[in-house]
XYZ file of C-alpha atoms in Angstrom:
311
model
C 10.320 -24.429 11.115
C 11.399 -20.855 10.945
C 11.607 -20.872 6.767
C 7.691 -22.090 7.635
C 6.927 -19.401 9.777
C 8.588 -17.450 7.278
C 6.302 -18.454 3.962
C 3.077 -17.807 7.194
C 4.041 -14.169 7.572
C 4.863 -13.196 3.577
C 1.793 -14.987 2.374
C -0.500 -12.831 5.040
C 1.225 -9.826 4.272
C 0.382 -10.378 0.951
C -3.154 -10.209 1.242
C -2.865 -6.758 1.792
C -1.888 -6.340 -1.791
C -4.218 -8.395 -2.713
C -7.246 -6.853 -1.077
C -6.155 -3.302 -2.458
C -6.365 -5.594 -6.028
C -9.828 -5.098 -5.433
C -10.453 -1.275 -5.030
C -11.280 -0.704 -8.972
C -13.905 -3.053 -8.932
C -15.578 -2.206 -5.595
C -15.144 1.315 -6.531
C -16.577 1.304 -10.406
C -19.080 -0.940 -9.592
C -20.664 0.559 -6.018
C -19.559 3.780 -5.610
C -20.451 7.302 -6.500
C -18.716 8.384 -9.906
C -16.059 11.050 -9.793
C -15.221 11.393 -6.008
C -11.543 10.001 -5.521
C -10.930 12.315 -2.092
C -14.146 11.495 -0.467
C -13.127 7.583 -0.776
C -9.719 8.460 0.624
C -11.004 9.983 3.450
C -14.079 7.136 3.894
C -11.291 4.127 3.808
C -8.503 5.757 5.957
C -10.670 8.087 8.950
C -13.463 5.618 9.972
C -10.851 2.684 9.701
C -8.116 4.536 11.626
C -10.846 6.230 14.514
C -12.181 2.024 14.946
C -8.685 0.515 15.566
C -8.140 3.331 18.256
C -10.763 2.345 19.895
C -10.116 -0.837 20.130
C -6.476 -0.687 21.358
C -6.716 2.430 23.043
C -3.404 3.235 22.612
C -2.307 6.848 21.522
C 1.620 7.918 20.448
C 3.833 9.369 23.407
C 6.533 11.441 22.797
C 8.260 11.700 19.424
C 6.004 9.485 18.265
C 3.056 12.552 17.793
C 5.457 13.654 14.823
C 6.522 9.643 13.489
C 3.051 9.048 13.454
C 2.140 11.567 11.782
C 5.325 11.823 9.245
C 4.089 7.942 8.517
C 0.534 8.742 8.049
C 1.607 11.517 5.908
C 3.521 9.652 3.711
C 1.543 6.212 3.559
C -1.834 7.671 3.288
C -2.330 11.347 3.575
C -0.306 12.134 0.741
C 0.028 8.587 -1.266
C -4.493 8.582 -1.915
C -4.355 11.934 -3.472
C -1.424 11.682 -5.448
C -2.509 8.132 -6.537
C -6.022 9.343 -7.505
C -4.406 12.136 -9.144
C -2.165 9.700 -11.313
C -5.201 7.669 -12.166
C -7.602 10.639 -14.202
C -4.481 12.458 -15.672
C -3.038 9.365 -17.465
C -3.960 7.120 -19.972
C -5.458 3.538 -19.056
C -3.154 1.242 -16.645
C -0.306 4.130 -17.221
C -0.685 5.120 -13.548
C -0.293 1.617 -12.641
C 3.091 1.664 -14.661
C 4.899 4.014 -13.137
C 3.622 3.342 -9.778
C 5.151 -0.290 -10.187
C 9.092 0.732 -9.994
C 8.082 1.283 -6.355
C 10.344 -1.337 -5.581
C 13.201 0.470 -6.834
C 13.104 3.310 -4.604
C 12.623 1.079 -1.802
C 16.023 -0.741 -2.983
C 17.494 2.839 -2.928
C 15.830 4.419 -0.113
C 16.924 1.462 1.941
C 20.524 1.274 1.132
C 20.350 5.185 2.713
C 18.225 4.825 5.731
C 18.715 1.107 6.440
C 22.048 -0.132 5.412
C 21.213 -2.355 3.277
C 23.166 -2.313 0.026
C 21.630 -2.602 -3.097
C 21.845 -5.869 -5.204
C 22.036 -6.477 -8.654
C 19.455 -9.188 -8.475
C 16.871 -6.608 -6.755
C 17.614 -3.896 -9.126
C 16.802 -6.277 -12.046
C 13.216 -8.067 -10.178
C 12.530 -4.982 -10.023
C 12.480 -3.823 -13.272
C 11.222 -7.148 -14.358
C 8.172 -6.533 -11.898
C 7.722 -3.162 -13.766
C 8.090 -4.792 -16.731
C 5.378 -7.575 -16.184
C 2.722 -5.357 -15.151
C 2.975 -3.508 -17.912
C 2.328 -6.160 -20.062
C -0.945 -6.715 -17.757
C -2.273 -3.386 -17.554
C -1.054 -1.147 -20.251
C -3.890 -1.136 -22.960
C -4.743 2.614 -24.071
C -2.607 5.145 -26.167
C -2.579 8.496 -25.849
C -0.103 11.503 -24.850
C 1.767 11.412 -21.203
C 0.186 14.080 -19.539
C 3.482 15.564 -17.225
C 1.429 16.341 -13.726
C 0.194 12.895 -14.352
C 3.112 10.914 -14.526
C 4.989 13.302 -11.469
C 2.153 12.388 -9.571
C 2.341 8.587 -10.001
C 6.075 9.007 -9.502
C 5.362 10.990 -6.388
C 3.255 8.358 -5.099
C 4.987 5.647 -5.156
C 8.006 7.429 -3.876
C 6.051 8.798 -0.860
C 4.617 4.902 -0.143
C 8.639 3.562 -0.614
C 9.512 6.422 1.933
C 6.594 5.189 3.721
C 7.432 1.345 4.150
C 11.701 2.321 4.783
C 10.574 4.846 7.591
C 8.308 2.075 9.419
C 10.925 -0.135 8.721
C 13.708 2.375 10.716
C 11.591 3.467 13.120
C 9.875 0.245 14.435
C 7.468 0.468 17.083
C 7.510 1.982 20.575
C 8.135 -0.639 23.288
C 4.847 -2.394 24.405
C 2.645 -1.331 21.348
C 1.433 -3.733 18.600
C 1.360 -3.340 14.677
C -2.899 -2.689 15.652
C -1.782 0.532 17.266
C 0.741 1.989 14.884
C -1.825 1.357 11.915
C -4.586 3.188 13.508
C -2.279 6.183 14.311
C -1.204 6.599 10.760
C -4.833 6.156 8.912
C -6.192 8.120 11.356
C -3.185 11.098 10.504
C -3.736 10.103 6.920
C -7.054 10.398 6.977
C -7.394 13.916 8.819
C -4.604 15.228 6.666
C -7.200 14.491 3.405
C -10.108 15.568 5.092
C -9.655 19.547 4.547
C -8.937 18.152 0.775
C -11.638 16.570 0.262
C -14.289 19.171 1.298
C -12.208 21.367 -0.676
C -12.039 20.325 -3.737
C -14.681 17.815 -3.967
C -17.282 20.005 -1.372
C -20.074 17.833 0.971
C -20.060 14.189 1.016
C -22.150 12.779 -1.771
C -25.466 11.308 -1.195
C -24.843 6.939 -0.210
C -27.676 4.604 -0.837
C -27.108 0.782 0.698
C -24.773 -0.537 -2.223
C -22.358 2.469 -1.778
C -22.437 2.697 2.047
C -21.471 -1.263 2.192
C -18.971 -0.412 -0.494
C -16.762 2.259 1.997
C -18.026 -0.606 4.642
C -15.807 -3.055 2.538
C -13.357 -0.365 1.762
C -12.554 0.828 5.783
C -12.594 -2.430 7.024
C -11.300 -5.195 4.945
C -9.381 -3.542 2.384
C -7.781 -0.647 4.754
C -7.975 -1.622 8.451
C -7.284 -5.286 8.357
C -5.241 -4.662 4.847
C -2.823 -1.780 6.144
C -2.513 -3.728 9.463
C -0.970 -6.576 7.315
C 0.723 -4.302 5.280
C 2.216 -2.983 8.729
C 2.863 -6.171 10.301
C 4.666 -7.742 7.508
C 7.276 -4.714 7.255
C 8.319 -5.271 11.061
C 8.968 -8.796 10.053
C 10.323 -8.733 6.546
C 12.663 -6.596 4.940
C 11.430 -3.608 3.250
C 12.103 -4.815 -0.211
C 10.432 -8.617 0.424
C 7.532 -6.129 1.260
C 7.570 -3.912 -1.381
C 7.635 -6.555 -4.126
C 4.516 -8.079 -2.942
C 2.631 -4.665 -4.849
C 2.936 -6.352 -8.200
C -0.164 -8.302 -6.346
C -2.570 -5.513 -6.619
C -2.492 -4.876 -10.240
C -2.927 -8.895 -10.963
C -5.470 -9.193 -8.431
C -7.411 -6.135 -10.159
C -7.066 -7.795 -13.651
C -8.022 -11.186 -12.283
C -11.062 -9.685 -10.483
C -12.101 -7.304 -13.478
C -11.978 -11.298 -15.655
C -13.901 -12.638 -12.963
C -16.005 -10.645 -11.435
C -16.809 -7.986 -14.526
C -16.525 -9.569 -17.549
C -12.733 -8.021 -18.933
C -10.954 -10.286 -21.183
C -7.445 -11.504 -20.529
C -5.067 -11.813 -23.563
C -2.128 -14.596 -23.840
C -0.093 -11.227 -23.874
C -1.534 -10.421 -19.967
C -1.033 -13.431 -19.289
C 2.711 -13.629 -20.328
C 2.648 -10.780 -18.365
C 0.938 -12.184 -15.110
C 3.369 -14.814 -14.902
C 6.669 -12.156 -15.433
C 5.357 -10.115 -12.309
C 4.198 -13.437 -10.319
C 7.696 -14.741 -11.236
C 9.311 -11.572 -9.914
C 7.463 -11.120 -6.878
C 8.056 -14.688 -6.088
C 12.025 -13.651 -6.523
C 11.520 -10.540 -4.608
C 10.705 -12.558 -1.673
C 14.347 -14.704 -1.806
C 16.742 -13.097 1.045
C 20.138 -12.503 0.827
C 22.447 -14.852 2.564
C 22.437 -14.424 6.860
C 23.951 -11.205 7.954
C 24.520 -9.205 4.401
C 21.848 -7.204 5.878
C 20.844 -5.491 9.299
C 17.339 -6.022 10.462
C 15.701 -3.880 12.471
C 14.542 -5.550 15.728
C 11.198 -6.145 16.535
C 10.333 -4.223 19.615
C 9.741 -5.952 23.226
C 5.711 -6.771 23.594
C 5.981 -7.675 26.876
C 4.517 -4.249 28.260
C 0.822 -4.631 28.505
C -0.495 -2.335 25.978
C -2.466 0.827 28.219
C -6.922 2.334 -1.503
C -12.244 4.930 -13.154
C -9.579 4.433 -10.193
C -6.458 2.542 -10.979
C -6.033 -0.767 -10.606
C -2.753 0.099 -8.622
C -2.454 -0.533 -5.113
C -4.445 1.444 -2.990
């Protein structure tokens, strides 16, 4: 029963990965060309200001800065950085580098959780690198530096992301709903003075592009993040963190699918070396080789072109 409940709550948390699998298309294919802040703020703001509402919850205490620190680091800072990543380097690159995210999590967690590092997770995750590469790596062309530092930066800041969430928890009485719309709404408002920076007013929306950042708030950053959120308070951070291998599948399946890309045997190999280690990723150590953090009391009543990374 509880290795059932267990295969419930990884397979939801990985259609967070999943749904982000499906940004490039939605993006390419709906959206207005050339305005990577504007989306960040249209997914994470609207999305974050809607799940407020509903639970009506707001942070107390030290949570103003956790909230915001976690925001920061899973959205505020991980969109631009991603985006940025995504026009500086050549073809799936960004995707590339953003896929030893699993590795810092390894490390990050064996400093802020306790959890020694393994052998086996070192080498899934390398494997997981490894595999997407095969999928996604196409072009040529010279590394641009600010490029790669960027994709390194952003999967770093979405590994410090998932280990914080994991440390902190939630306060007593208030749901994964709650803690999600704190940080996309801190995310978002964090991008917003970005945005209208760099990329000035909002760009004009007719009805494909406005149910586009429908799709994009909702489904792929509201419900997706609140998986995403859920699933670290009841997995460990590195099951987690090897579900992202998901996204960049998902976007190559999709991009077959949906727009008409061809999939070589050698994507395919490669497919099956990420699906293989994300499948691996999800295998526990043995009982008690590992502290988890408890999952706080809910008994108080309660008052993402683009790259076809995860996003």
């Amino acid at each position: 029963m509880a290795a059932n409940r267990a295969i419930v709550v990884i397979a939801l948390t990985a259609l967070a990965p999943v749904s982000w699998g499906t940004t490039y298309a939605v993006t390419t294919e709906f959206l207005p060309p050339d305005r990577p802040l504007f989306t960040g703020l249209a997914r994470a703001l609207p999305a974050g200001l809607v799940l407020l509402a509903l639970v009506r919850v707001l942070p107390r205490g030290v949570w103003w800065w956790k909230a915001t620190a976690l925001g920061a680091l899973n959205i505020g800072a991980f969109f631009p950085l991603l985006f940025l990543s995504a026009y500086r380097l050549p073809g799936g690159m960004a995707a590339v580098v953003g896929s030893v995210g699993p590795l810092f999590v390894v490390a990050l967690s064996a400093l802020l959780l306790g959890q020694r590092p393994t052998v086996r997770n070192v080498l899934t995750g390398v494997v997981a690198a490894f595999g997407v590469s095969l999928v996604v790596l196409k072009a040529t062309g010279a590394l641009d530096p600010v490029g790669v530092l960027a994709a390194l930066a952003a999967a770093a800041s979405m590994s410090a992301g998932t280990v914080l969430t994991k440390r902190w928890g939630r306060p007593e009485g208030v749901g994964p709903l709650a803690l999600t719309g704190w940080q996309l709404t801190a995310g978002g408002l964090l991008i917003a003075p970005l945005a209208f920076l760099v990329e000035g007013a909002p760009p004009a929306l007719d009805a494909a592009a406005a149910g586009g950042y429908v799709y994009l708030a909702l489904a792929n950053t509201a419900v997706a993040y609140w998986l995403w959120f859920r699933g670290i308070g009841r997995l460990t951070a590195t099951q987690v963190t090897f579900l992202g291998p998901l996204s960049p599948l998902t976007a190559a399946v999709v991009g077959w699918a949906a727009l008409g890309e061809t999939l070589t045997p050698l994507q395919l190999t490669g497919m099956a070396v990420a699906f293989g280690a994300t499948v691996a990723g999800q295998i526990t150590a043995r009982p008690g080789a590992a502290p988890a953090v408890p999952e706080p009391s809910r008994t108080v009543p309660v008052a993402a072109g683009p790259p076809k990374v995860r996003c």
